[in-house]
CSV table of C-alpha atoms in Angstrom, one decimal:
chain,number,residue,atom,x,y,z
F,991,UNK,CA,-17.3,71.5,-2.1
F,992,UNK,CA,-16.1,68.4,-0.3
F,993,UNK,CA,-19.1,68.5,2.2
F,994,UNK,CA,-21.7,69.0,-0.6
F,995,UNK,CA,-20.0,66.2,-2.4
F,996,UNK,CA,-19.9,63.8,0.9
F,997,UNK,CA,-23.4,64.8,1.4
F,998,UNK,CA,-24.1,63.7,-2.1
F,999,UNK,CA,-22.1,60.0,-1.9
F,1000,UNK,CA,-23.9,59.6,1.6
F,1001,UNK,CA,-27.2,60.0,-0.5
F,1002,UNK,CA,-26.2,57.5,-2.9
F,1003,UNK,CA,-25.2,55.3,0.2
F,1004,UNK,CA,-28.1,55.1,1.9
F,1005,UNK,CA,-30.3,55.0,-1.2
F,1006,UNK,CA,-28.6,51.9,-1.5
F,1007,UNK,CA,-29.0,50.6,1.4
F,1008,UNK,CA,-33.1,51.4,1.3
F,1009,UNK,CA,-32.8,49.8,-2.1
F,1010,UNK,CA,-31.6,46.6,-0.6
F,1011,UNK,CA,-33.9,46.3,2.2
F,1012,UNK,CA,-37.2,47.4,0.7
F,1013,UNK,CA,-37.8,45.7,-2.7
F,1014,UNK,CA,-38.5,49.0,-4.9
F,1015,UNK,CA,-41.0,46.6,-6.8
F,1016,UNK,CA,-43.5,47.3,-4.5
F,1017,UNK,CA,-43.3,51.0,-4.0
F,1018,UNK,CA,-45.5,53.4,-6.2
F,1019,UNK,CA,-44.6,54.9,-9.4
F,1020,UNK,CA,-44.2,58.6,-7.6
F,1021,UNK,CA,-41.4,57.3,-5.4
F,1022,UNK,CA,-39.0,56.1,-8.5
F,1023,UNK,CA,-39.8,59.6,-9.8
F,1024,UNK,CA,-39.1,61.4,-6.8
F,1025,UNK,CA,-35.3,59.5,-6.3
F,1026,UNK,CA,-34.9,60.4,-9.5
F,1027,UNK,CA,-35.4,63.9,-9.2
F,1028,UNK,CA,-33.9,64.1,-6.1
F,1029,UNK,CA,-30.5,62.4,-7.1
F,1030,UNK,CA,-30.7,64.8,-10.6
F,1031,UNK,CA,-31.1,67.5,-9.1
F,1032,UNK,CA,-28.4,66.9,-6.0
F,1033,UNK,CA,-26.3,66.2,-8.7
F,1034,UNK,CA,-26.8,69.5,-10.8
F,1035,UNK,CA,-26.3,71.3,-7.6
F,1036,UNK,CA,-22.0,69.7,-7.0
F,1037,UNK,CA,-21.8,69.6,-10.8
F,1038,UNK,CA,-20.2,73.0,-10.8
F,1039,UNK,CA,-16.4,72.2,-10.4
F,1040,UNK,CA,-16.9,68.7,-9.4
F,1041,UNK,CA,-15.8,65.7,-11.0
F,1042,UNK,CA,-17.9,64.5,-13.7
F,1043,UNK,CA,-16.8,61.0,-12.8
F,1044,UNK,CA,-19.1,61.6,-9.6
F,1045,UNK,CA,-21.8,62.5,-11.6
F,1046,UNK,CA,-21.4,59.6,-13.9
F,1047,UNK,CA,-21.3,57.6,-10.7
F,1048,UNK,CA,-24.9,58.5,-9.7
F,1049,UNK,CA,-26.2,58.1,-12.9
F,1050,UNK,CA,-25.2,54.6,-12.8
F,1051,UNK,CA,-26.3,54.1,-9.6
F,1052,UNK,CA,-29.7,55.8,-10.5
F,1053,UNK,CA,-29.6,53.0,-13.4
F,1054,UNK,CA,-29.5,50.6,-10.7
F,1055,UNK,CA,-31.7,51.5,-8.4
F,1056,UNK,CA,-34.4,51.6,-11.3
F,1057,UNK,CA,-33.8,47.9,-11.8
F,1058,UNK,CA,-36.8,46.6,-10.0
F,1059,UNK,CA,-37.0,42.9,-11.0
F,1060,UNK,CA,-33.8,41.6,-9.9
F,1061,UNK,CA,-32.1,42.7,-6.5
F,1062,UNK,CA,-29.2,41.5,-7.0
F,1063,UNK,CA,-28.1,42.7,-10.7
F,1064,UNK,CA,-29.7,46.0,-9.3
F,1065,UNK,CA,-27.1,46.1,-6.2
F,1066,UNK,CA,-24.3,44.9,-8.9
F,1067,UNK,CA,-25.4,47.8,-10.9
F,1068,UNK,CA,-25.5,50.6,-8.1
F,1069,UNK,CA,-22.4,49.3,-6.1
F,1070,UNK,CA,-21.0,49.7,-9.8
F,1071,UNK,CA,-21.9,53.6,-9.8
F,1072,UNK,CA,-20.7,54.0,-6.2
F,1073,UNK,CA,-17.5,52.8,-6.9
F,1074,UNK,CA,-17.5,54.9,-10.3
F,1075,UNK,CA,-18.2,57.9,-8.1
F,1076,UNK,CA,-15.5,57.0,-5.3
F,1077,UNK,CA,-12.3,57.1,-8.2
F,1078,UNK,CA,-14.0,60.2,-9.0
F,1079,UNK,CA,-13.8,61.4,-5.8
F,1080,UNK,CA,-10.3,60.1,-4.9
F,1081,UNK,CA,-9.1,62.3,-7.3
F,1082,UNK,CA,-10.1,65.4,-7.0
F,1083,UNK,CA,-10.9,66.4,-3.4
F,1084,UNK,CA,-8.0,67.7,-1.3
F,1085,UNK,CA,-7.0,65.6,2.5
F,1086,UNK,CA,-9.1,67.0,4.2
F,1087,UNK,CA,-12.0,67.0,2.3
F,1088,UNK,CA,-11.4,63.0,1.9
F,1089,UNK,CA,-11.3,63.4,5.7
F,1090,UNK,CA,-14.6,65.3,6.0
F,1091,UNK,CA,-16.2,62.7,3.5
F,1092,UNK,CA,-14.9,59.7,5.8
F,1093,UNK,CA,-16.9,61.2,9.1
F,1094,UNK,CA,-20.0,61.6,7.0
F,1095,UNK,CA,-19.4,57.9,6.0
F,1096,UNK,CA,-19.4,57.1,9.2
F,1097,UNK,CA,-22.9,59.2,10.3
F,1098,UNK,CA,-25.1,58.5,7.3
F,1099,UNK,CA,-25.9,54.7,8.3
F,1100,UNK,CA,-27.1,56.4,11.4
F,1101,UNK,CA,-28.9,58.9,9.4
F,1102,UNK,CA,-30.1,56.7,6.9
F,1103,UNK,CA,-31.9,54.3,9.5
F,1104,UNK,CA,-33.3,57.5,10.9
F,1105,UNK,CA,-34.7,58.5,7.6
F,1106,UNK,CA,-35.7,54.7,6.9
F,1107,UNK,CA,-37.9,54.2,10.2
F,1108,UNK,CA,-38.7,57.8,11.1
F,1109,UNK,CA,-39.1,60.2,8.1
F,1110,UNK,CA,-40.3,58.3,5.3
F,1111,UNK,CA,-42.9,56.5,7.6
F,1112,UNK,CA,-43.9,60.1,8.6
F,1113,UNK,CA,-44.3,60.9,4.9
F,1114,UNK,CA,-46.4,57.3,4.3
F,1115,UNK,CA,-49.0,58.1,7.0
F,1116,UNK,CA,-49.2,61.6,5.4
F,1117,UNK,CA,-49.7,60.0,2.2
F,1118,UNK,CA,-52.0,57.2,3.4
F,1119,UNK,CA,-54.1,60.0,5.3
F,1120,UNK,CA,-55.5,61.3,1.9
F,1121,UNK,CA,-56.2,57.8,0.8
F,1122,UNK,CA,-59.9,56.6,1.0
F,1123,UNK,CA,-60.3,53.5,3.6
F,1124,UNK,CA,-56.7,51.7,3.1
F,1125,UNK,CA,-56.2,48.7,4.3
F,1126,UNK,CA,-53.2,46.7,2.7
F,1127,UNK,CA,-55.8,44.1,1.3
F,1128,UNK,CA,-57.4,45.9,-1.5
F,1129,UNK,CA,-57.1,49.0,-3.6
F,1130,UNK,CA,-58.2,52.6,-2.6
F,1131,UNK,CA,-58.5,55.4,-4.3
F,1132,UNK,CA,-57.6,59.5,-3.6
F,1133,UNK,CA,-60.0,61.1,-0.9
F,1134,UNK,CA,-58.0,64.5,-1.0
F,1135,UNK,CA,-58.8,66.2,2.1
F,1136,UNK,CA,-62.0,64.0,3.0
F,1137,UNK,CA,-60.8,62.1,5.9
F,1138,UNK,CA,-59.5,65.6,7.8
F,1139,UNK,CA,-62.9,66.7,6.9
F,1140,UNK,CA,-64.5,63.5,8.7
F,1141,UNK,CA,-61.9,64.4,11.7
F,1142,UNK,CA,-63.4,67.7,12.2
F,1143,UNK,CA,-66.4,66.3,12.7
F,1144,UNK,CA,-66.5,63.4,14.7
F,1145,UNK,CA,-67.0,64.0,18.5
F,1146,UNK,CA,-65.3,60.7,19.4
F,1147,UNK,CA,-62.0,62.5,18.4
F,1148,UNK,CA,-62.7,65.8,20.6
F,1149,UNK,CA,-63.4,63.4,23.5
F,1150,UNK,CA,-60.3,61.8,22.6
F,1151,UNK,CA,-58.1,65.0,22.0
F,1152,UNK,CA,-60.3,66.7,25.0
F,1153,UNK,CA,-58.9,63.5,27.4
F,1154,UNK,CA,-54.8,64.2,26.1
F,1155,UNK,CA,-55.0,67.6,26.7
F,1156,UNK,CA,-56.7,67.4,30.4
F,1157,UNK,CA,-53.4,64.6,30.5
F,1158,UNK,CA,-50.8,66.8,29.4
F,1159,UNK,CA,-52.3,69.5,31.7
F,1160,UNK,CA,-51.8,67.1,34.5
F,1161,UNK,CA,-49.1,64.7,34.3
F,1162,UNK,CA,-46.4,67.0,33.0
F,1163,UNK,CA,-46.4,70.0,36.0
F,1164,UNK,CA,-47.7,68.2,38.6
F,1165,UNK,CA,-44.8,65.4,38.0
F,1166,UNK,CA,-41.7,67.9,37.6
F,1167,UNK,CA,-43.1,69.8,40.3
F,1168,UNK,CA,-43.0,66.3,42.9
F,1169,UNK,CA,-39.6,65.3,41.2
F,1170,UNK,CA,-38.2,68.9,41.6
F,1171,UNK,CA,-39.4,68.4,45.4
F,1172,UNK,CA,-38.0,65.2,45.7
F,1173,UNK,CA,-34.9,65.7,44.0
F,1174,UNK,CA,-34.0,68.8,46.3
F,1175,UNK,CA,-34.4,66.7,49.4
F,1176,UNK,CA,-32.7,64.2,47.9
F,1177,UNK,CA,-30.1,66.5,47.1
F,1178,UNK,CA,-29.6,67.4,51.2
F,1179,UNK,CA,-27.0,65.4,53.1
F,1180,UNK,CA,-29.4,62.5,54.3
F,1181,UNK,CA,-28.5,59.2,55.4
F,1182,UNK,CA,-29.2,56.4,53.1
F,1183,UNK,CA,-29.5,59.0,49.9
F,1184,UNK,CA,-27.8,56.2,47.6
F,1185,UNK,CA,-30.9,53.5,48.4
F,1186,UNK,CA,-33.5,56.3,47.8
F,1187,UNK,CA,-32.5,57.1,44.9
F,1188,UNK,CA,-32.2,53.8,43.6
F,1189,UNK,CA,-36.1,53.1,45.1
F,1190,UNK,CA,-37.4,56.2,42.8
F,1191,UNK,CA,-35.5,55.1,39.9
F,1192,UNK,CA,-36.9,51.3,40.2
F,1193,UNK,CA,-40.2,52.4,38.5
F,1194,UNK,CA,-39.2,53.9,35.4
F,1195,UNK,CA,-36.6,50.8,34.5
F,1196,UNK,CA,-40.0,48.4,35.1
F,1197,UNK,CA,-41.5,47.5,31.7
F,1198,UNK,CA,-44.7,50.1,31.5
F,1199,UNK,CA,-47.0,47.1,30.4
F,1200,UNK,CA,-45.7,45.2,33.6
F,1201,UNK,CA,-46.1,48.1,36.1
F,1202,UNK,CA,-49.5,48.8,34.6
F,1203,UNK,CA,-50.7,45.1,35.4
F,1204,UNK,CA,-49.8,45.6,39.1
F,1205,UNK,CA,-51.3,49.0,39.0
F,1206,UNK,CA,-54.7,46.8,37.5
F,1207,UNK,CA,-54.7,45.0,40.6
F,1208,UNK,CA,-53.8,47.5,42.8
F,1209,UNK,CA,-57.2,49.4,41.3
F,1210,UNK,CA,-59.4,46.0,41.5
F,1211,UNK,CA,-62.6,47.0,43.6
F,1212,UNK,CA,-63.0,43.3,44.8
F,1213,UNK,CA,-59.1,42.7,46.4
F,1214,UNK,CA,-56.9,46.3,45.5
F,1215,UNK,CA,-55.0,47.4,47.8
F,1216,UNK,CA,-55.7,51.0,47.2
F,1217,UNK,CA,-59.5,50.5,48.6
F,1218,UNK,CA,-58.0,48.3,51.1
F,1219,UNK,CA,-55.8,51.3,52.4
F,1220,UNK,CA,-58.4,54.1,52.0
F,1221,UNK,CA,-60.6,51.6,54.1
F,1222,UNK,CA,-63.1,51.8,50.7
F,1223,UNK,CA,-64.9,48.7,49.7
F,1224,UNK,CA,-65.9,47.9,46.4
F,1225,UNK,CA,-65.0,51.6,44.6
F,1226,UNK,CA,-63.8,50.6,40.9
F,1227,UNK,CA,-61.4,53.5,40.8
F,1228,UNK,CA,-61.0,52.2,36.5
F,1229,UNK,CA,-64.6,52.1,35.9
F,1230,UNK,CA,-66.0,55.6,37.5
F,1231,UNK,CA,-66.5,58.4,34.5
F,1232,UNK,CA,-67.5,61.1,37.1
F,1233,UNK,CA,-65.1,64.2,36.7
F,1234,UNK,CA,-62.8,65.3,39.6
F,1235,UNK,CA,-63.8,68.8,40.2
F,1236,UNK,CA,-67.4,68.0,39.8
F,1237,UNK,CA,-66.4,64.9,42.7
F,1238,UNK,CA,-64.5,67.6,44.7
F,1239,UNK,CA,-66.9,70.2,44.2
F,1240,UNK,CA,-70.0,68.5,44.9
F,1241,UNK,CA,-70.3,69.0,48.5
F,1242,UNK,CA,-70.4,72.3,47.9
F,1243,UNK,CA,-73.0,72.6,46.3
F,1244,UNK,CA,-71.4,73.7,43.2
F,1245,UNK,CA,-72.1,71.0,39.9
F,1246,UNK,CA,-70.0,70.9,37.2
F,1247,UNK,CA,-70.9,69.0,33.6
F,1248,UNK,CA,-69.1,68.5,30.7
F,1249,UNK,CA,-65.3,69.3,30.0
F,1250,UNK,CA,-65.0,72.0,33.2
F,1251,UNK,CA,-66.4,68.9,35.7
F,1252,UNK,CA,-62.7,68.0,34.7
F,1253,UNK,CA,-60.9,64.6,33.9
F,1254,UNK,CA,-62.6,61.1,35.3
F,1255,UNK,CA,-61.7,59.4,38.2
F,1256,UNK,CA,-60.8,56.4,36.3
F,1257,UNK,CA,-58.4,58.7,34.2
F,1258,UNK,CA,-56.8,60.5,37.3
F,1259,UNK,CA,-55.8,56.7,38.1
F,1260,UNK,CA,-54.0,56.5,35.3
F,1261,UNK,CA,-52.5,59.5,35.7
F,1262,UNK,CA,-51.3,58.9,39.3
F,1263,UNK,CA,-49.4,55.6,37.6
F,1264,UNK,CA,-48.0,57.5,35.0
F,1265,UNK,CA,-46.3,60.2,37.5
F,1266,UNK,CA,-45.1,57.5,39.6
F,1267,UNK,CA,-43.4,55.4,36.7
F,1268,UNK,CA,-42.0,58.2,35.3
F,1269,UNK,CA,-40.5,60.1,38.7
F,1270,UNK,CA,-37.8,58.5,38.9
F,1271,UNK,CA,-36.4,59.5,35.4
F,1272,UNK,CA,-37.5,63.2,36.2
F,1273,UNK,CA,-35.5,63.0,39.8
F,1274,UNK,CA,-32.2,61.6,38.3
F,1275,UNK,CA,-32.5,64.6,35.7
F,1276,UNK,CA,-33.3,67.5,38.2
F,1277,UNK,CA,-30.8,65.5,40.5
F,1278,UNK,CA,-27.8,66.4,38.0
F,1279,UNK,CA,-29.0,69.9,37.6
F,1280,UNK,CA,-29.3,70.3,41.3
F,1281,UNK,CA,-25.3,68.9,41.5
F,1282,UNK,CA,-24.2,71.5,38.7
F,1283,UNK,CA,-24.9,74.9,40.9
F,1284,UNK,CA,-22.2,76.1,42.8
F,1285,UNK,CA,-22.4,75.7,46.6
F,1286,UNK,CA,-20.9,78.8,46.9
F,1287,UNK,CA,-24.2,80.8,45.7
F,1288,UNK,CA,-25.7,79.0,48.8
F,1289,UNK,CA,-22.8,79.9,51.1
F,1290,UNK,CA,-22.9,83.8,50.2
F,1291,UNK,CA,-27.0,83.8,50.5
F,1292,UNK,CA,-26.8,82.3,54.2
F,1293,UNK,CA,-24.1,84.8,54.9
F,1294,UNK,CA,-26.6,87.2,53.8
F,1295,UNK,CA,-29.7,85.9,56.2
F,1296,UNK,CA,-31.5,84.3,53.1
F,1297,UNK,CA,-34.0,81.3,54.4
F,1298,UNK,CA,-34.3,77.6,52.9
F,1299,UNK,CA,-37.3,78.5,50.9
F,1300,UNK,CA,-35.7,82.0,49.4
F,1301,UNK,CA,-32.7,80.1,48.7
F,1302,UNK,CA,-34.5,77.9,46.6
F,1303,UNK,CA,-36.5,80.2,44.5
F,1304,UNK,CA,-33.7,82.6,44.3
F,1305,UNK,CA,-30.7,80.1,43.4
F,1306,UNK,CA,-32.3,77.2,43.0
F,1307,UNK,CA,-35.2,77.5,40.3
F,1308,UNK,CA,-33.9,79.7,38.2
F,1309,UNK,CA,-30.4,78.0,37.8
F,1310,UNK,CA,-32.2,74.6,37.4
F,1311,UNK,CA,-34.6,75.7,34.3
F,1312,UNK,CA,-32.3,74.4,32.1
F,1313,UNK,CA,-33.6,71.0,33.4
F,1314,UNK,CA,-36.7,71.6,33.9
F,1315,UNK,CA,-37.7,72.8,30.4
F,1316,UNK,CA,-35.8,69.9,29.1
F,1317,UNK,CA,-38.2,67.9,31.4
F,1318,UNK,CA,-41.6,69.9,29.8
F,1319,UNK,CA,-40.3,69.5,26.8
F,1320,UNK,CA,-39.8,66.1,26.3
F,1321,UNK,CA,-42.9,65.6,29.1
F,1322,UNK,CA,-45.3,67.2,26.9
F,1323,UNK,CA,-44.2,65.2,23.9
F,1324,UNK,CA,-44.6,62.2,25.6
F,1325,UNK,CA,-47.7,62.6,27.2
F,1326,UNK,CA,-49.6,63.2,24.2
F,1327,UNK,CA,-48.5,60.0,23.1
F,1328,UNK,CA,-49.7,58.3,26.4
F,1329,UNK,CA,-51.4,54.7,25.0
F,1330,UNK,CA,-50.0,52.0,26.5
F,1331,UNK,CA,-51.2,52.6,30.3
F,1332,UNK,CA,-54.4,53.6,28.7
F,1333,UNK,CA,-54.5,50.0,27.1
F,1334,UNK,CA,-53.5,48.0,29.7
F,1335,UNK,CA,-56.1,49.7,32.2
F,1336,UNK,CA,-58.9,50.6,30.4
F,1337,UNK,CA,-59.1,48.8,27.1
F,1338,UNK,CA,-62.3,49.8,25.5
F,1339,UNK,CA,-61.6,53.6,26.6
F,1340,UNK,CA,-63.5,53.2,29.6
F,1341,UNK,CA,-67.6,54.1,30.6
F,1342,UNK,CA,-68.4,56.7,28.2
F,1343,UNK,CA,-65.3,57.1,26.7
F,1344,UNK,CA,-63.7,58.5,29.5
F,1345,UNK,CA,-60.4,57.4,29.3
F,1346,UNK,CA,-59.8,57.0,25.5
F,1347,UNK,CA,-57.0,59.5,24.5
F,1348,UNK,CA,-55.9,60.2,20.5
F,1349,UNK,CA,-53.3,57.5,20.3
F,1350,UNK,CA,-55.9,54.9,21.7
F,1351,UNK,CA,-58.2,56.4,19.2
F,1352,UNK,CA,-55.6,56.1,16.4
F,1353,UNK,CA,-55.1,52.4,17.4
F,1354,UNK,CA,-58.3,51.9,17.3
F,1355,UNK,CA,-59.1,52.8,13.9
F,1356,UNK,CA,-56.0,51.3,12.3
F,1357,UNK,CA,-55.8,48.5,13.7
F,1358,UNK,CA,-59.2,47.3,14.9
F,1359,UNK,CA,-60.7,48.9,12.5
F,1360,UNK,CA,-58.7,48.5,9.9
F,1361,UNK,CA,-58.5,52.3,8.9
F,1362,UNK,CA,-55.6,53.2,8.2
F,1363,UNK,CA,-56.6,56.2,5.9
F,1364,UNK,CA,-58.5,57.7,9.4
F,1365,UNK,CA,-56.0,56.3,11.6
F,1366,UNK,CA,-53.3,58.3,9.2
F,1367,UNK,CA,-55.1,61.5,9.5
F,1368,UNK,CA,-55.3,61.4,13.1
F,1369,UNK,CA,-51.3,60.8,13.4
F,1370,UNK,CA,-51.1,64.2,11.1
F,1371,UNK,CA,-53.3,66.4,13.2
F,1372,UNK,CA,-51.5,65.2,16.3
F,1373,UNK,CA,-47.8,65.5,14.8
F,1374,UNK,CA,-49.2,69.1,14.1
F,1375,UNK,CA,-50.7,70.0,17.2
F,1376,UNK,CA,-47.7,68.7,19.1
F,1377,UNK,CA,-45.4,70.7,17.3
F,1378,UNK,CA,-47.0,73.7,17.8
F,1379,UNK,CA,-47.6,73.6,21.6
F,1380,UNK,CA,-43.4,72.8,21.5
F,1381,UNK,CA,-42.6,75.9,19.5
F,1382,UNK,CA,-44.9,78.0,21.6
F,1383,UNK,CA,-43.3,76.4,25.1
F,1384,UNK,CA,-40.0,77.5,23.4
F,1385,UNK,CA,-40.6,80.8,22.2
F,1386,UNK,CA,-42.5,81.4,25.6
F,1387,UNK,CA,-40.3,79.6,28.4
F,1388,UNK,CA,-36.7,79.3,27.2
F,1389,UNK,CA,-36.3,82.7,26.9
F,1390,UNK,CA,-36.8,82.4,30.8
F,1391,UNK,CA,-34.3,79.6,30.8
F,1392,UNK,CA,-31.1,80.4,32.4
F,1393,UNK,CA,-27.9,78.3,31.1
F,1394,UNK,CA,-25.0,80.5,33.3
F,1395,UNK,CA,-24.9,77.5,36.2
C-alpha cells in the first residue's frame, strides 16, 4: 500500500513539475484527457483502504493542472492538492511506509526529467510520424500510416539503412576485438603501462566534432597526412564511392556491384575514426574485466603446460564476456546512431550517397527539409529495428555470458 501510494504522490509531483515548465496551453486537447485518465484511474487503483484525503488531494491537483490560462493560480491550486494529499498521507501510512515514500521522493525528480526529455519526446515523434508534413509553422492534418508507407518505398532510405547496417557490422567487432587485443597487452606487466593507457583514453575525452575536423585534414587529398604516409598523392579518401571488396577484389579478377561490393572507401574512413575515438573507452572497460579474474586460474593453467594463446581463450574470453557483451551492447546501439562524424566529414552524404546513414537521413528531412512528419517516422522504424537486433543479441549471446569471475 505505501509504495502504490508513494508511487501515486510521485505522479502528482512530477505532473507538477511538467505543468510548471511546459505551459499546458499549448498542448493538444488528447494530452489534458490522457492526465486525466491516468491520474483517475491511478487513483481508483490505491482507493481501496487508502485515505480518501489522498484522493481528494489529486483531484484538486487534477483541478489545477486543468487551469491553463494562469500558471501561477494553476501551481497555487495543485501545490493546494499536494499538500491536501500529504495530511492525508501523514496519517495513515505506518514508519516505514512514510520511509519508503521519502526514497521515492527523492528518485522521481530523477524519473520525472527522464520521462520529461526521453519518454514523452519518444511518444511526440510517434505522434508527429502519423501527422501529414509538420512543421511547427502551420497546421497539418492526420496521414495515418502514410508516411511509413512513403518509407517503404523510398530507396534513399535503404541506402541509408543499407550504409548503418554495413557500420554496425563493422565498427562494433572489429573495435572490441582491437580493444580486447590491446587491453590484454596492456594488462601484462609492461613498462610505462600508466602513459599508454592514458594515450588510448585521450581520444574518446576529445570532443567528436573536434577529432573529426583533424580527421578532415588528415583525409585532405591536397596536404593529408594519411596520403603523405602511404606515399599517395592526391587520393580523396572522403570523396571515393567505390566499395572495398569490389577495391580488394578487383585484381582478381573478381567484380563486385551493388551492396556485396561492400561499404565505400570514403565510409571505411569514417569508420577507421570512429574505432579510434572510441578505443580508448572500450580498453578501460575490457581493462577492468581483465583485473577482475583471478590470477590464480592463470597460475594453475601454466602449472598444467597451457600456452599464452590457450590461456586466453580458455580463461580469458569466456570470463571477460561479461564485458564484452556490455561493450556489443551498448556498441550496436550507438552505432546505429552514428551522425555526427558522418556530418562533419561528408556533409551532403557523400558521391552517390555513399556515406549518408539513417540518422543523417533523419536530419536531413527534419531539419533541412523541414519534415518532421518523415523525419518522425524514420526515428520510429529505427527505435524498432534497434530494439530488435538488442533483444535478439540478448536472447542469443548472454546466455553464453559467464558472470562466475
Amino acid at each position: 500500500m505505501g509504495l502504490r501510494l508513494s508511487l501515486y504522490l510521485g505522479f502528482l509531483v512530477s505532473t507538477l513539475l511538467v505543468r510548471l515548465l511546459w505551459d499546458l496551453r499549448f498542448a493538444p486537447s488528447w494530452l489534458y484527457a490522457a492526465l486525466a485518465l491516468l491520474v483517475v484511474g491511478l487513483g481508483l487503483w490505491i482507493m481501496r483502504g487508502s485515505p480518501a484525503l489522498v484522493w481528494a488531494g489529486g483531484l484538486v491537483t487534477l483541478a489545477g493542472l486543468g487551469v491553463g490560462y494562469f500558471n501561477a493560480v494553476a501551481s497555487l491550486i495543485a501545490l493546494a492538492g499536494l499538500f491536501i494529499s500529504y495530511h492525508g498521507w501523514r496519517n495513515h501510512l505506518s514508519e516505514k511506509d512514510q520511509a519508503a515514500f521519502w526514497g521515492w521522493v527523492f528518485v522521481w525528480p530523477a524519473l520525472a526529467l527522464l520521462l520529461f526529455w526521453q519518454v514523452l519526446p519518444a511518444f511526440y515523434a510517434v505522434w508527429l510520424s502519423l501527422l501529414d508534413r509538420f512543421n511547427f509553422l502551420g497546421p497539418s492534418r492526420f496521414a495515418g500510416l502514410g508516411n511509413y508507407e512513403i518509407l517503404l518505398r523510398d530507396p534513399l532510405f535503404w541506402k541509408a539503412m543499407g550504409n548503418t547496417f554495413w557500420f554496425v557490422a563493422f565498427t562494433v567487432p572489429i573495435g572490441i576485438g582491437l580493444a580486447a587485443l590491446i587491453a590484454i597487452l596492456l594488462n601484462e606487466r609492461v613498462r610505462f603501462q600508466g602513459l599508454f593507457r592514458t594515450l588510448y583514453f585521450l581520444p574518446y575525452i576529445t570532443a567528436l566534432t573536434a577529432a573529426a575536423a583533424v580527421w578532415d585534414w588528415i583525409y585532405n587529398p591536397e596536404f593529408g597526412f594519411l596520403n603523405y604516409l602511404l606515399g599517395t598523392q592526391g587520393l580523396d579518401w572522403l570523396n571515393r564511392p567505390e566499395g572495398i571488396f569490389s577495391l580488394l577484389l578487383a585484381p582478381l579478377g573478381l567484380p563486385l556491384q551493388g551492396f556485396f561490393a561492400g561499404p565505400s572507401l570514403a565510409f571505411v574512413a569514417i569508420m577507421v575514426m570512429t574505432i579510434w575515438h572510441f578505443l580508448g573507452y572500450q580498453i578501460v572497460v575490457l581493462l577492468a574485466g581483465l583485473q577482475n579474474i583471478p590470477r590464480e586460474y592463470y597460475e594453475a593453467a601454466e602449472l598444467d603446460g597451457a600456452s599464452w594463446w590457450q590461456q586466453q581463450w580458455l580463461i580469458t574470453w569466456p570470463l571477460l564476456s561479461p564485458a564484452t557483451f556490455f561493450l556489443f551492447t551498448l556498441g550496436l546501439i550507438g552505432a546505429f546512431q552514428v551522425f555526427t562524424q558522418v556530418l562533419i566529414l561528408t556533409p551532403t552524404g557523400g558521391v552517390l550517397q555513399d556515406t549518408l546513414t539513417v540518422t543523417l537521413y533523419l536530419y536531413n528531412k527534419g531539419f533541412r527539409d523541414s519534415d518532421f512528419s518523415y523525419a518522425s517516422a524514420i526515428a520510429v522504424v529505427v527505435f524498432g529495428v534497434i530494439l530488435i537486433l538488442t533483444l535478439i543479441q540478448q536472447r542469443v549471446l548472454e546466455r553464453r555470458v559467464n558472470y562466475e569471475a
